[in-house]
């Protein structure tokens, strides 16, 4: 039975999909800003974050009102709970794109990315974009199959993250400490971005299949003295 | 009027306080593990994380059941919503302590912390411990005044985080890239730990005063070529 209540839930879903679109634009621009030292792109990401946050707040308030007025029962309650978490994931992904843009701005007019790391950062950016585009589709279509694919994309991100450490620890690294600090943070931001995308995917799987979600597995990549390892 | 419903809410609060205690132990041990290359302490943190996660899951399920059975009205609903977020903050703080411990374990039998960074890391650890102890009290006592103090403690953490970058970028830095990568991650983990503590504080202020919380301000510290700056 369609009613005002379900219209409200649809509006929440539409906001989540809109946020995924905005976060996708943000991370695409942030990657260009980093690689091309494009200050306009960096500023565009920084300016747009307030819009993402405002959708976050409005949607959060909408969910609260749904709960207060409609007192949903178990099945719908699961949707509401899960929506709140996807909302938090997407808001955080927006912040991570913002952090990337701020590093680009800080190093302008230079590129923050040393030459030999450019292909790796470019690929990390592409995967981030692909992940968030998939997140938007998965939310819109409640597609558990596509949601499960997000884990594989995240594996690709982890492999690139390891490669980043390998390159920085190579004896041929000539850029010193400052770019290593920058790239450690940049790598971490892309990796966390991917983690949150996976987290959204798991929440959709939970919604569709009822399979309870655990908190996201703690993932931290740290390099060992003899190469890299997944901590 | 006391009833089963309020007993359930009290049980949620008790679980949050318990988690704060466990997370406090975790971050204290992780700091010792980093500074003293204490493998037992690192392993203890790593082993204890599953317990924190299990309280997270049980409390999350409890909140869901409260909502499904009791259909709380606006005032109580605010408590329930806020509890869910504090729960997520504390779970994440536990993960960050875990990440610190894993870096300590990775560098064992060496200490991950170069000599000249030891005082800074020690202080970051002390602030992290103080923050989470305060978080536990603030949740237990619904103390908005103490909650507001968390912001000041976080300012101290940010100052130490900036000092960390200054020390790594000093011309006298002789440790090369690998410890710089480690310490960039360690600094980030302590800083995020503090951010989540502040976030809990804001949520308690919101609960007590009704003042609506914004998403946590995105904070990233990045070093500029001429010292440090707060991005």
PDB file of C-alpha atoms in Angstrom, chain B residues 7 43 82-83 99 158 195 201 203 207:
ATOM      1  CA  UNK B   7      15.295   0.191  32.004  1.00  0.00           C
ATOM      2  CA  UNK B  43      48.352  -8.113  21.192  1.00  0.00           C
ATOM      3  CA  UNK B  82      21.826   9.918  19.746  1.00  0.00           C
ATOM      4  CA  UNK B  83      22.730   6.643  21.435  1.00  0.00           C
ATOM      5  CA  UNK B  99      45.252   0.496  14.256  1.00  0.00           C
ATOM      6  CA  UNK B 158      45.521  19.357  17.189  1.00  0.00           C
ATOM      7  CA  UNK B 195      37.431  13.943  16.781  1.00  0.00           C
ATOM      8  CA  UNK B 201      30.449  15.381  23.507  1.00  0.00           C
ATOM      9  CA  UNK B 203      25.757  14.635  20.925  1.00  0.00           C
ATOM     10  CA  UNK B 207      20.587  15.593  24.181  1.00  0.00           C
TER      11      UNK B 207
END
